[in-house]
Amino acid sequence: MKAIVLAGGHATRLWPITKDRAKPLLPLGEEKPIIDYILEDLDEEVDETIISTNEKFAGDFEDYVEEYDRNARVVVENQDSEEEKPGTIGAIINLIEKEDLDDDLVVIGGDNIYSFETSNFLDFCREKDGPANVVFDVKDEEIAKSIGVVDLDGDQIVDFEEKPEEPPSTLGSIAVYYFPQDKVSLFNEYEEHFKQTDVPADQYLDEPGRLIEWAHKQTPTYAFSFDGYWFDVGTPRGYLEAFETVVDGNINNAASVNNSEIGDNVFIMEGCELDGAKIQNSIVFPNSRIVDSEVRNSIIDQKSNIEGADVNDAIIGEHTTL
């Protein structure tokens, strides 16, 4: 069994902290980046993991694989910007052809944080012996509007709507998929089908949920449901919520904190200096300085200097002075 971890996006919704940093390599706690929460499970279950990324971040992922000693290799997508990106499905199709992948296949978005065990998902997949998608009740209609929503008969997907304007439920498809070896051909069949239609390529080759939307009508496709938590770390809210659930706040021992009020879900990284600061629901990257300021619901990148400011719902880029 092989795994593909999708890490080719430019994460514009998290700019500027992701302008020169791949989103899956953002820290989630002191010890490891987001992607490592995925790969530490996969290493036990698959023969090899392929990290599919763009040329800009390929070296960073290669450094990650070496540092964390993961059973993975990095493959570069042929694109330089978000505008030139082949689409998520397009990237998978290109990778399957380029690497001549002929094996059971797991596909995972590299910015997913979830509470289920990969081994439980794969046991479910082997039992069903068909394509499978992980689903999770997001319990929020606005979130459901931004993802695929499924309808089930038992464990089988009987309806699927990608990004519905009026979600019929909040049971959402998340970017974790399985295709047995004899169903990997669905990717090419899907592309060939839509080539015969007037649907624009940048639409049908984009979100991987659109493949499930089509595939469940071609062959029995199953849903693995779980309780617990799931975060798509694609927005500041998602990143902060992931920290709150997975990390639960921390002040690095190498940080200097004086005359400051530290509220809930605050993560202060090494080398930071806080004096007369009030911090709530925020992440402060290394070697930043916050003096006589209030910071709420924000992400402060490294080596920033904030003095006498009121910062709320903000993403502050590195080396910023306020």
PDB file of C-alpha atoms in Angstrom:
ATOM      1  CA  MET A   1       0.000   0.000   0.000  1.00  0.00           C
ATOM      2  CA  LYS A   2       1.195   3.492  -0.905  1.00  0.00           C
ATOM      3  CA  ALA A   3       0.114   6.849   0.495  1.00  0.00           C
ATOM      4  CA  ILE A   4      -0.004  10.260  -1.150  1.00  0.00           C
ATOM      5  CA  VAL A   5       0.029  13.284   1.131  1.00  0.00           C
ATOM      6  CA  LEU A   6      -1.117  16.399  -0.706  1.00  0.00           C
ATOM      7  CA  ALA A   7       1.039  19.402   0.170  1.00  0.00           C
ATOM      8  CA  GLY A   8       1.125  21.471  -3.007  1.00  0.00           C
ATOM      9  CA  GLY A   9      -1.075  24.416  -2.069  1.00  0.00           C
ATOM     10  CA  HIS A  10       0.130  27.959  -1.454  1.00  0.00           C
ATOM     11  CA  ALA A  11      -2.251  28.539   1.495  1.00  0.00           C
ATOM     12  CA  THR A  12      -3.144  32.113   0.585  1.00  0.00           C
ATOM     13  CA  ARG A  13      -5.787  32.320   3.334  1.00  0.00           C
ATOM     14  CA  LEU A  14      -2.979  32.115   5.893  1.00  0.00           C
ATOM     15  CA  TRP A  15      -0.659  34.638   4.282  1.00  0.00           C
ATOM     16  CA  PRO A  16       1.709  36.129   5.262  1.00  0.00           C
ATOM     17  CA  ILE A  17       2.758  33.275   7.588  1.00  0.00           C
ATOM     18  CA  THR A  18       2.544  30.807   4.677  1.00  0.00           C
ATOM     19  CA  LYS A  19       3.955  33.028   1.935  1.00  0.00           C
ATOM     20  CA  ASP A  20       7.381  31.444   2.364  1.00  0.00           C
ATOM     21  CA  ARG A  21       6.397  28.459   4.506  1.00  0.00           C
ATOM     22  CA  ALA A  22       4.391  25.390   3.484  1.00  0.00           C
ATOM     23  CA  LYS A  23       1.156  25.094   5.476  1.00  0.00           C
ATOM     24  CA  PRO A  24       1.713  21.421   6.450  1.00  0.00           C
ATOM     25  CA  LEU A  25       5.071  22.473   7.924  1.00  0.00           C
ATOM     26  CA  LEU A  26       3.526  25.014  10.292  1.00  0.00           C
ATOM     27  CA  PRO A  27       4.222  24.024  13.896  1.00  0.00           C
ATOM     28  CA  LEU A  28       1.500  22.418  15.972  1.00  0.00           C
ATOM     29  CA  GLY A  29       3.159  22.466  19.363  1.00  0.00           C
ATOM     30  CA  GLU A  30       6.879  22.650  20.028  1.00  0.00           C
ATOM     31  CA  GLU A  31       7.866  19.216  18.828  1.00  0.00           C
ATOM     32  CA  LYS A  32       6.469  18.708  15.346  1.00  0.00           C
ATOM     33  CA  PRO A  33       4.750  20.256  12.330  1.00  0.00           C
ATOM     34  CA  ILE A  34       1.199  19.549  11.185  1.00  0.00           C
ATOM     35  CA  ILE A  35       2.233  16.968   8.589  1.00  0.00           C
ATOM     36  CA  ASP A  36       4.000  14.828  11.173  1.00  0.00           C
ATOM     37  CA  TYR A  37       0.724  14.064  12.927  1.00  0.00           C
ATOM     38  CA  ILE A  38      -0.253  12.344   9.667  1.00  0.00           C
ATOM     39  CA  LEU A  39       3.024  10.625   8.811  1.00  0.00           C
ATOM     40  CA  GLU A  40       3.716   9.187  12.249  1.00  0.00           C
ATOM     41  CA  ASP A  41       0.594   7.034  11.799  1.00  0.00           C
ATOM     42  CA  LEU A  42       1.178   6.287   8.117  1.00  0.00           C
ATOM     43  CA  ASP A  43       4.718   5.017   8.700  1.00  0.00           C
ATOM     44  CA  GLU A  44       3.271   2.026  10.549  1.00  0.00           C
ATOM     45  CA  GLU A  45       0.676   1.206   7.884  1.00  0.00           C
ATOM     46  CA  VAL A  46       2.032   1.793   4.373  1.00  0.00           C
ATOM     47  CA  ASP A  47       5.054   0.714   2.359  1.00  0.00           C
ATOM     48  CA  GLU A  48       5.869   4.263   1.351  1.00  0.00           C
ATOM     49  CA  THR A  49       4.481   7.783   1.570  1.00  0.00           C
ATOM     50  CA  ILE A  50       4.820  10.246  -1.288  1.00  0.00           C
ATOM     51  CA  ILE A  51       4.616  13.924  -0.357  1.00  0.00           C
ATOM     52  CA  SER A  52       3.277  15.793  -3.383  1.00  0.00           C
ATOM     53  CA  THR A  53       4.304  19.442  -3.257  1.00  0.00           C
ATOM     54  CA  ASN A  54       5.403  22.359  -5.423  1.00  0.00           C
ATOM     55  CA  GLU A  55       8.951  23.240  -6.379  1.00  0.00           C
ATOM     56  CA  LYS A  56       9.055  26.205  -3.988  1.00  0.00           C
ATOM     57  CA  PHE A  57       8.655  24.039  -0.875  1.00  0.00           C
ATOM     58  CA  ALA A  58      10.199  20.752  -2.041  1.00  0.00           C
ATOM     59  CA  GLY A  59      13.495  21.365  -0.249  1.00  0.00           C
ATOM     60  CA  ASP A  60      11.708  22.165   2.999  1.00  0.00           C
ATOM     61  CA  PHE A  61       9.803  18.873   2.868  1.00  0.00           C
ATOM     62  CA  GLU A  62      12.984  16.961   2.066  1.00  0.00           C
ATOM     63  CA  ASP A  63      14.575  18.534   5.141  1.00  0.00           C
ATOM     64  CA  TYR A  64      11.535  17.514   7.191  1.00  0.00           C
ATOM     65  CA  VAL A  65      11.713  13.875   6.001  1.00  0.00           C
ATOM     66  CA  GLU A  66      15.395  13.689   6.917  1.00  0.00           C
ATOM     67  CA  GLU A  67      15.035  15.406  10.295  1.00  0.00           C
ATOM     68  CA  TYR A  68      12.065  13.299  11.409  1.00  0.00           C
ATOM     69  CA  ASP A  69      13.318  10.098   9.735  1.00  0.00           C
ATOM     70  CA  ARG A  70      10.024   9.400   7.976  1.00  0.00           C
ATOM     71  CA  ASN A  71       9.414   6.664   5.391  1.00  0.00           C
ATOM     72  CA  ALA A  72       8.586   9.203   2.703  1.00  0.00           C
ATOM     73  CA  ARG A  73       9.896  10.866  -0.405  1.00  0.00           C
ATOM     74  CA  VAL A  74       9.059  14.174  -2.024  1.00  0.00           C
ATOM     75  CA  VAL A  75       7.684  14.512  -5.554  1.00  0.00           C
ATOM     76  CA  VAL A  76       7.335  17.935  -7.170  1.00  0.00           C
ATOM     77  CA  GLU A  77       4.174  19.061  -8.947  1.00  0.00           C
ATOM     78  CA  ASN A  78       4.677  20.951 -12.184  1.00  0.00           C
ATOM     79  CA  GLN A  79       3.502  24.386 -11.045  1.00  0.00           C
ATOM     80  CA  ASP A  80       4.996  27.582  -9.683  1.00  0.00           C
ATOM     81  CA  SER A  81       1.956  29.427  -8.345  1.00  0.00           C
ATOM     82  CA  GLU A  82      -1.604  28.848  -7.161  1.00  0.00           C
ATOM     83  CA  GLU A  83      -2.839  30.011 -10.584  1.00  0.00           C
ATOM     84  CA  GLU A  84      -0.753  27.383 -12.379  1.00  0.00           C
ATOM     85  CA  LYS A  85      -1.672  24.576 -10.013  1.00  0.00           C
ATOM     86  CA  PRO A  86      -3.073  21.523 -11.872  1.00  0.00           C
ATOM     87  CA  GLY A  87      -5.824  21.091  -9.274  1.00  0.00           C
ATOM     88  CA  THR A  88      -5.734  18.524  -6.505  1.00  0.00           C
ATOM     89  CA  ILE A  89      -7.209  15.724  -8.619  1.00  0.00           C
ATOM     90  CA  GLY A  90      -5.003  16.724 -11.541  1.00  0.00           C
ATOM     91  CA  ALA A  91      -1.932  16.501  -9.325  1.00  0.00           C
ATOM     92  CA  ILE A  92      -2.950  13.017  -8.148  1.00  0.00           C
ATOM     93  CA  ILE A  93      -3.552  11.836 -11.728  1.00  0.00           C
ATOM     94  CA  ASN A  94      -0.160  13.191 -12.814  1.00  0.00           C
ATOM     95  CA  LEU A  95       1.509  11.496  -9.851  1.00  0.00           C
ATOM     96  CA  ILE A  96      -0.145   8.130 -10.485  1.00  0.00           C
ATOM     97  CA  GLU A  97       1.092   8.238 -14.091  1.00  0.00           C
ATOM     98  CA  LYS A  98       4.537   9.626 -13.276  1.00  0.00           C
ATOM     99  CA  GLU A  99       5.227   7.099 -10.521  1.00  0.00           C
ATOM    100  CA  ASP A 100       3.341   4.236 -12.212  1.00  0.00           C
ATOM    101  CA  LEU A 101       1.445   3.600  -8.982  1.00  0.00           C
ATOM    102  CA  ASP A 102      -0.188   0.180  -9.094  1.00  0.00           C
ATOM    103  CA  ASP A 103      -1.098  -0.572  -5.510  1.00  0.00           C
ATOM    104  CA  ASP A 104      -3.738   0.123  -2.892  1.00  0.00           C
ATOM    105  CA  LEU A 105      -3.683   3.871  -2.433  1.00  0.00           C
ATOM    106  CA  VAL A 106      -4.372   6.206   0.502  1.00  0.00           C
ATOM    107  CA  VAL A 107      -4.698   9.932  -0.283  1.00  0.00           C
ATOM    108  CA  ILE A 108      -4.595  12.492   2.532  1.00  0.00           C
ATOM    109  CA  GLY A 109      -4.622  16.288   2.583  1.00  0.00           C
ATOM    110  CA  GLY A 110      -1.475  17.427   4.350  1.00  0.00           C
ATOM    111  CA  ASP A 111      -3.263  20.058   6.436  1.00  0.00           C
ATOM    112  CA  ASN A 112      -5.697  17.674   8.158  1.00  0.00           C
ATOM    113  CA  ILE A 113      -5.635  17.186  11.912  1.00  0.00           C
ATOM    114  CA  TYR A 114      -7.919  14.407  13.130  1.00  0.00           C
ATOM    115  CA  SER A 115      -8.437  12.111  16.095  1.00  0.00           C
ATOM    116  CA  PHE A 116      -9.031   8.729  14.422  1.00  0.00           C
ATOM    117  CA  GLU A 117      -6.325   6.085  14.118  1.00  0.00           C
ATOM    118  CA  THR A 118      -5.104   5.407  10.575  1.00  0.00           C
ATOM    119  CA  SER A 119      -5.032   1.682  11.347  1.00  0.00           C
ATOM    120  CA  ASN A 120      -8.769   1.706  12.157  1.00  0.00           C
ATOM    121  CA  PHE A 121      -9.558   3.464   8.888  1.00  0.00           C
ATOM    122  CA  LEU A 122      -7.491   0.999   6.856  1.00  0.00           C
ATOM    123  CA  ASP A 123      -9.040  -2.002   8.611  1.00  0.00           C
ATOM    124  CA  PHE A 124     -12.432  -0.620   7.589  1.00  0.00           C
ATOM    125  CA  CYS A 125     -11.212  -0.173   4.000  1.00  0.00           C
ATOM    126  CA  ARG A 126      -9.892  -3.720   3.756  1.00  0.00           C
ATOM    127  CA  GLU A 127     -13.195  -5.053   5.045  1.00  0.00           C
ATOM    128  CA  LYS A 128     -15.216  -3.080   2.475  1.00  0.00           C
ATOM    129  CA  ASP A 129     -12.734  -3.670  -0.373  1.00  0.00           C
ATOM    130  CA  GLY A 130     -13.900  -0.568  -2.200  1.00  0.00           C
ATOM    131  CA  PRO A 131     -13.193   3.169  -2.395  1.00  0.00           C
ATOM    132  CA  ALA A 132     -13.694   4.893   0.946  1.00  0.00           C
ATOM    133  CA  ASN A 133     -13.830   8.441   2.265  1.00  0.00           C
ATOM    134  CA  VAL A 134     -13.548   9.606   5.866  1.00  0.00           C
ATOM    135  CA  VAL A 135     -16.576  11.619   7.022  1.00  0.00           C
ATOM    136  CA  PHE A 136     -17.127  13.737  10.112  1.00  0.00           C
ATOM    137  CA  ASP A 137     -20.096  15.625  11.489  1.00  0.00           C
ATOM    138  CA  VAL A 138     -18.836  19.221  11.555  1.00  0.00           C
ATOM    139  CA  LYS A 139     -22.033  20.362  13.356  1.00  0.00           C
ATOM    140  CA  ASP A 140     -21.823  23.751  11.634  1.00  0.00           C
ATOM    141  CA  GLU A 141     -23.787  24.648   8.506  1.00  0.00           C
ATOM    142  CA  GLU A 142     -21.320  27.344   7.439  1.00  0.00           C
ATOM    143  CA  ILE A 143     -18.435  24.868   7.521  1.00  0.00           C
ATOM    144  CA  ALA A 144     -20.595  22.331   5.639  1.00  0.00           C
ATOM    145  CA  LYS A 145     -21.039  24.884   2.852  1.00  0.00           C
ATOM    146  CA  SER A 146     -17.292  24.865   2.255  1.00  0.00           C
ATOM    147  CA  ILE A 147     -16.800  21.079   2.014  1.00  0.00           C
ATOM    148  CA  GLY A 148     -18.520  18.030   0.522  1.00  0.00           C
ATOM    149  CA  VAL A 149     -21.636  16.785   2.305  1.00  0.00           C
ATOM    150  CA  VAL A 150     -22.587  13.100   2.201  1.00  0.00           C
ATOM    151  CA  ASP A 151     -25.737  11.045   2.667  1.00  0.00           C
ATOM    152  CA  LEU A 152     -25.326   7.457   3.803  1.00  0.00           C
ATOM    153  CA  ASP A 153     -27.177   4.161   3.749  1.00  0.00           C
ATOM    154  CA  GLY A 154     -25.366   2.383   6.529  1.00  0.00           C
ATOM    155  CA  ASP A 155     -21.690   2.748   5.618  1.00  0.00           C
ATOM    156  CA  GLN A 156     -22.285   3.311   1.901  1.00  0.00           C
ATOM    157  CA  ILE A 157     -22.333   6.751   0.289  1.00  0.00           C
ATOM    158  CA  VAL A 158     -25.615   7.194  -1.599  1.00  0.00           C
ATOM    159  CA  ASP A 159     -25.407  10.934  -2.229  1.00  0.00           C
ATOM    160  CA  PHE A 160     -22.639  13.516  -2.251  1.00  0.00           C
ATOM    161  CA  GLU A 161     -22.738  17.252  -2.908  1.00  0.00           C
ATOM    162  CA  GLU A 162     -19.581  19.332  -3.063  1.00  0.00           C
ATOM    163  CA  LYS A 163     -19.829  22.756  -1.370  1.00  0.00           C
ATOM    164  CA  PRO A 164     -23.634  22.928  -1.267  1.00  0.00           C
ATOM    165  CA  GLU A 165     -25.285  26.335  -0.921  1.00  0.00           C
ATOM    166  CA  GLU A 166     -27.916  24.758   1.334  1.00  0.00           C
ATOM    167  CA  PRO A 167     -26.355  21.723   3.045  1.00  0.00           C
ATOM    168  CA  PRO A 168     -28.865  18.922   3.644  1.00  0.00           C
ATOM    169  CA  SER A 169     -26.804  17.913   6.686  1.00  0.00           C
ATOM    170  CA  THR A 170     -23.502  18.663   8.411  1.00  0.00           C
ATOM    171  CA  LEU A 171     -21.951  15.239   7.733  1.00  0.00           C
ATOM    172  CA  GLY A 172     -18.895  16.314   5.823  1.00  0.00           C
ATOM    173  CA  SER A 173     -16.333  14.619   3.619  1.00  0.00           C
ATOM    174  CA  ILE A 174     -12.763  15.272   4.723  1.00  0.00           C
ATOM    175  CA  ALA A 175      -9.659  14.894   2.596  1.00  0.00           C
ATOM    176  CA  VAL A 176      -8.778  11.312   3.518  1.00  0.00           C
ATOM    177  CA  TYR A 177      -9.483   8.689   0.836  1.00  0.00           C
ATOM    178  CA  TYR A 178      -8.725   5.075   0.033  1.00  0.00           C
ATOM    179  CA  PHE A 179      -8.728   3.297  -3.332  1.00  0.00           C
ATOM    180  CA  PRO A 180      -8.013  -0.429  -3.637  1.00  0.00           C
ATOM    181  CA  GLN A 181      -5.610  -1.339  -6.398  1.00  0.00           C
ATOM    182  CA  ASP A 182      -8.354  -2.322  -8.856  1.00  0.00           C
ATOM    183  CA  LYS A 183     -10.119   1.036  -8.384  1.00  0.00           C
ATOM    184  CA  VAL A 184      -7.173   3.415  -8.805  1.00  0.00           C
ATOM    185  CA  SER A 185      -8.240   3.546 -12.469  1.00  0.00           C
ATOM    186  CA  LEU A 186     -11.212   5.657 -11.318  1.00  0.00           C
ATOM    187  CA  PHE A 187      -8.975   8.722 -11.464  1.00  0.00           C
ATOM    188  CA  ASN A 188      -8.357   8.362 -15.209  1.00  0.00           C
ATOM    189  CA  GLU A 189     -11.932   7.296 -15.873  1.00  0.00           C
ATOM    190  CA  TYR A 190     -13.147  10.405 -14.064  1.00  0.00           C
ATOM    191  CA  GLU A 191     -10.896  12.666 -16.134  1.00  0.00           C
ATOM    192  CA  GLU A 192     -11.887  11.013 -19.399  1.00  0.00           C
ATOM    193  CA  HIS A 193     -15.570  11.381 -18.507  1.00  0.00           C
ATOM    194  CA  PHE A 194     -15.340  15.111 -17.835  1.00  0.00           C
ATOM    195  CA  LYS A 195     -13.197  15.751 -20.900  1.00  0.00           C
ATOM    196  CA  GLN A 196     -16.327  14.892 -22.892  1.00  0.00           C
ATOM    197  CA  THR A 197     -18.367  17.568 -21.080  1.00  0.00           C
ATOM    198  CA  ASP A 198     -18.311  21.364 -21.056  1.00  0.00           C
ATOM    199  CA  VAL A 199     -17.310  21.493 -17.373  1.00  0.00           C
ATOM    200  CA  PRO A 200     -14.077  23.561 -17.111  1.00  0.00           C
ATOM    201  CA  ALA A 201     -10.977  21.510 -16.290  1.00  0.00           C
ATOM    202  CA  ASP A 202     -10.040  23.782 -13.396  1.00  0.00           C
ATOM    203  CA  GLN A 203     -13.348  22.813 -11.824  1.00  0.00           C
ATOM    204  CA  TYR A 204     -13.397  19.036 -12.194  1.00  0.00           C
ATOM    205  CA  LEU A 205      -9.652  18.681 -11.532  1.00  0.00           C
ATOM    206  CA  ASP A 206      -9.788  20.715  -8.346  1.00  0.00           C
ATOM    207  CA  GLU A 207     -11.343  19.468  -5.093  1.00  0.00           C
ATOM    208  CA  PRO A 208     -10.857  15.705  -4.565  1.00  0.00           C
ATOM    209  CA  GLY A 209     -14.393  15.510  -3.199  1.00  0.00           C
ATOM    210  CA  ARG A 210     -15.645  15.947  -6.757  1.00  0.00           C
ATOM    211  CA  LEU A 211     -14.138  12.570  -7.608  1.00  0.00           C
ATOM    212  CA  ILE A 212     -16.139  10.932  -4.797  1.00  0.00           C
ATOM    213  CA  GLU A 213     -19.218  12.849  -5.962  1.00  0.00           C
ATOM    214  CA  TRP A 214     -18.836  11.092  -9.325  1.00  0.00           C
ATOM    215  CA  ALA A 215     -17.307   7.773  -8.215  1.00  0.00           C
ATOM    216  CA  HIS A 216     -20.037   6.721  -5.783  1.00  0.00           C
ATOM    217  CA  LYS A 217     -22.400   6.515  -8.781  1.00  0.00           C
ATOM    218  CA  GLN A 218     -19.985   4.194 -10.602  1.00  0.00           C
ATOM    219  CA  THR A 219     -19.052   1.743  -7.861  1.00  0.00           C
ATOM    220  CA  PRO A 220     -19.962   1.133  -4.194  1.00  0.00           C
ATOM    221  CA  THR A 221     -18.113   3.764  -2.171  1.00  0.00           C
ATOM    222  CA  TYR A 222     -17.964   3.725   1.603  1.00  0.00           C
ATOM    223  CA  ALA A 223     -17.784   6.220   4.442  1.00  0.00           C
ATOM    224  CA  PHE A 224     -15.650   5.792   7.549  1.00  0.00           C
ATOM    225  CA  SER A 225     -17.232   7.868  10.329  1.00  0.00           C
ATOM    226  CA  PHE A 226     -15.527   8.827  13.556  1.00  0.00           C
ATOM    227  CA  ASP A 227     -16.107  10.891  16.680  1.00  0.00           C
ATOM    228  CA  GLY A 228     -13.573  13.208  18.231  1.00  0.00           C
ATOM    229  CA  TYR A 229     -12.086  16.157  16.369  1.00  0.00           C
ATOM    230  CA  TRP A 230     -11.088  17.248  12.885  1.00  0.00           C
ATOM    231  CA  PHE A 231      -9.533  20.490  11.729  1.00  0.00           C
ATOM    232  CA  ASP A 232      -8.744  21.764   8.265  1.00  0.00           C
ATOM    233  CA  VAL A 233      -5.839  24.040   9.078  1.00  0.00           C
ATOM    234  CA  GLY A 234      -6.549  26.325   6.148  1.00  0.00           C
ATOM    235  CA  THR A 235      -7.769  29.367   8.045  1.00  0.00           C
ATOM    236  CA  PRO A 236      -6.608  31.253  11.144  1.00  0.00           C
ATOM    237  CA  ARG A 237      -9.672  29.944  12.992  1.00  0.00           C
ATOM    238  CA  GLY A 238      -8.836  26.344  12.091  1.00  0.00           C
ATOM    239  CA  TYR A 239      -5.200  26.766  13.115  1.00  0.00           C
ATOM    240  CA  LEU A 240      -6.096  28.330  16.466  1.00  0.00           C
ATOM    241  CA  GLU A 241      -8.746  25.669  17.160  1.00  0.00           C
ATOM    242  CA  ALA A 242      -6.266  22.896  16.355  1.00  0.00           C
ATOM    243  CA  PHE A 243      -3.836  24.371  18.883  1.00  0.00           C
ATOM    244  CA  GLU A 244      -6.579  24.626  21.479  1.00  0.00           C
ATOM    245  CA  THR A 245      -7.563  20.958  21.098  1.00  0.00           C
ATOM    246  CA  VAL A 246      -4.246  19.268  20.373  1.00  0.00           C
ATOM    247  CA  VAL A 247      -1.722  21.427  22.237  1.00  0.00           C
ATOM    248  CA  ASP A 248      -3.846  23.125  24.912  1.00  0.00           C
ATOM    249  CA  GLY A 249      -1.603  26.142  25.464  1.00  0.00           C
ATOM    250  CA  ASN A 250       2.027  26.418  26.478  1.00  0.00           C
ATOM    251  CA  ILE A 251       4.739  28.959  27.251  1.00  0.00           C
ATOM    252  CA  ASN A 252       8.221  27.904  26.209  1.00  0.00           C
ATOM    253  CA  ASN A 253      10.764  27.853  29.019  1.00  0.00           C
ATOM    254  CA  ALA A 254      13.055  30.023  26.912  1.00  0.00           C
ATOM    255  CA  ALA A 255      10.437  32.786  26.653  1.00  0.00           C
ATOM    256  CA  SER A 256      10.557  35.819  28.966  1.00  0.00           C
ATOM    257  CA  VAL A 257       7.150  36.797  30.372  1.00  0.00           C
ATOM    258  CA  ASN A 258       6.855  39.744  32.779  1.00  0.00           C
ATOM    259  CA  ASN A 259       3.832  41.674  34.090  1.00  0.00           C
ATOM    260  CA  SER A 260       1.630  39.995  31.504  1.00  0.00           C
ATOM    261  CA  GLU A 261      -1.785  38.346  31.467  1.00  0.00           C
ATOM    262  CA  ILE A 262      -1.905  35.054  29.579  1.00  0.00           C
ATOM    263  CA  GLY A 263      -5.437  33.848  28.788  1.00  0.00           C
ATOM    264  CA  ASP A 264      -6.798  30.631  27.329  1.00  0.00           C
ATOM    265  CA  ASN A 265      -5.323  28.923  24.264  1.00  0.00           C
ATOM    266  CA  VAL A 266      -2.115  30.907  24.129  1.00  0.00           C
ATOM    267  CA  PHE A 267       1.071  29.368  22.732  1.00  0.00           C
ATOM    268  CA  ILE A 268       4.293  31.338  23.221  1.00  0.00           C
ATOM    269  CA  MET A 269       7.337  29.911  21.427  1.00  0.00           C
ATOM    270  CA  GLU A 270      11.011  30.080  22.345  1.00  0.00           C
ATOM    271  CA  GLY A 271      12.876  33.360  22.553  1.00  0.00           C
ATOM    272  CA  CYS A 272       9.764  35.514  22.880  1.00  0.00           C
ATOM    273  CA  GLU A 273       9.708  38.548  25.171  1.00  0.00           C
ATOM    274  CA  LEU A 274       6.447  39.697  26.746  1.00  0.00           C
ATOM    275  CA  ASP A 275       6.211  42.697  29.044  1.00  0.00           C
ATOM    276  CA  GLY A 276       2.941  44.349  29.995  1.00  0.00           C
ATOM    277  CA  ALA A 277       1.106  42.192  27.460  1.00  0.00           C
ATOM    278  CA  LYS A 278      -2.399  40.722  27.469  1.00  0.00           C
ATOM    279  CA  ILE A 279      -2.653  37.647  25.228  1.00  0.00           C
ATOM    280  CA  GLN A 280      -5.784  35.605  24.505  1.00  0.00           C
ATOM    281  CA  ASN A 281      -6.383  32.798  21.962  1.00  0.00           C
ATOM    282  CA  SER A 282      -3.211  33.511  20.006  1.00  0.00           C
ATOM    283  CA  ILE A 283      -0.006  31.924  18.723  1.00  0.00           C
ATOM    284  CA  VAL A 284       3.271  33.808  18.989  1.00  0.00           C
ATOM    285  CA  PHE A 285       6.144  32.419  16.908  1.00  0.00           C
ATOM    286  CA  PRO A 286       9.775  32.439  18.107  1.00  0.00           C
ATOM    287  CA  ASN A 287      11.778  35.535  19.008  1.00  0.00           C
ATOM    288  CA  SER A 288       8.896  37.995  18.904  1.00  0.00           C
ATOM    289  CA  ARG A 289       8.541  40.917  21.306  1.00  0.00           C
ATOM    290  CA  ILE A 290       5.201  42.150  22.652  1.00  0.00           C
ATOM    291  CA  VAL A 291       5.256  45.137  24.999  1.00  0.00           C
ATOM    292  CA  ASP A 292       2.335  47.074  26.528  1.00  0.00           C
ATOM    293  CA  SER A 293      -0.015  45.525  23.972  1.00  0.00           C
ATOM    294  CA  GLU A 294      -3.154  43.417  23.796  1.00  0.00           C
ATOM    295  CA  VAL A 295      -3.293  40.503  21.339  1.00  0.00           C
ATOM    296  CA  ARG A 296      -6.471  38.472  20.750  1.00  0.00           C
ATOM    297  CA  ASN A 297      -7.424  35.773  18.243  1.00  0.00           C
ATOM    298  CA  SER A 298      -4.233  36.352  16.282  1.00  0.00           C
ATOM    299  CA  ILE A 299      -1.112  34.689  14.881  1.00  0.00           C
ATOM    300  CA  ILE A 300       2.161  36.588  15.294  1.00  0.00           C
ATOM    301  CA  ASP A 301       5.013  35.347  13.126  1.00  0.00           C
ATOM    302  CA  GLN A 302       8.626  35.165  14.228  1.00  0.00           C
ATOM    303  CA  LYS A 303      10.837  38.137  15.060  1.00  0.00           C
ATOM    304  CA  SER A 304       7.959  40.600  15.181  1.00  0.00           C
ATOM    305  CA  ASN A 305       7.983  43.644  17.443  1.00  0.00           C
ATOM    306  CA  ILE A 306       4.643  44.866  18.789  1.00  0.00           C
ATOM    307  CA  GLU A 307       4.584  47.783  21.196  1.00  0.00           C
ATOM    308  CA  GLY A 308       1.626  49.833  22.420  1.00  0.00           C
ATOM    309  CA  ALA A 309      -0.804  48.146  20.024  1.00  0.00           C
ATOM    310  CA  ASP A 310      -4.229  46.488  20.119  1.00  0.00           C
ATOM    311  CA  VAL A 311      -4.179  43.469  17.804  1.00  0.00           C
ATOM    312  CA  ASN A 312      -7.335  41.431  17.149  1.00  0.00           C
ATOM    313  CA  ASP A 313      -8.201  38.825  14.475  1.00  0.00           C
ATOM    314  CA  ALA A 314      -4.893  39.431  12.723  1.00  0.00           C
ATOM    315  CA  ILE A 315      -2.104  37.521  11.012  1.00  0.00           C
ATOM    316  CA  ILE A 316       1.154  39.411  11.519  1.00  0.00           C
ATOM    317  CA  GLY A 317       4.018  38.527   9.193  1.00  0.00           C
ATOM    318  CA  GLU A 318       7.583  37.901  10.326  1.00  0.00           C
ATOM    319  CA  HIS A 319       9.854  40.874  11.129  1.00  0.00           C
ATOM    320  CA  THR A 320       6.797  43.157  11.432  1.00  0.00           C
ATOM    321  CA  THR A 321       6.979  46.224  13.697  1.00  0.00           C
ATOM    322  CA  LEU A 322       3.791  47.762  15.058  1.00  0.00           C
TER     323      LEU A 322
END
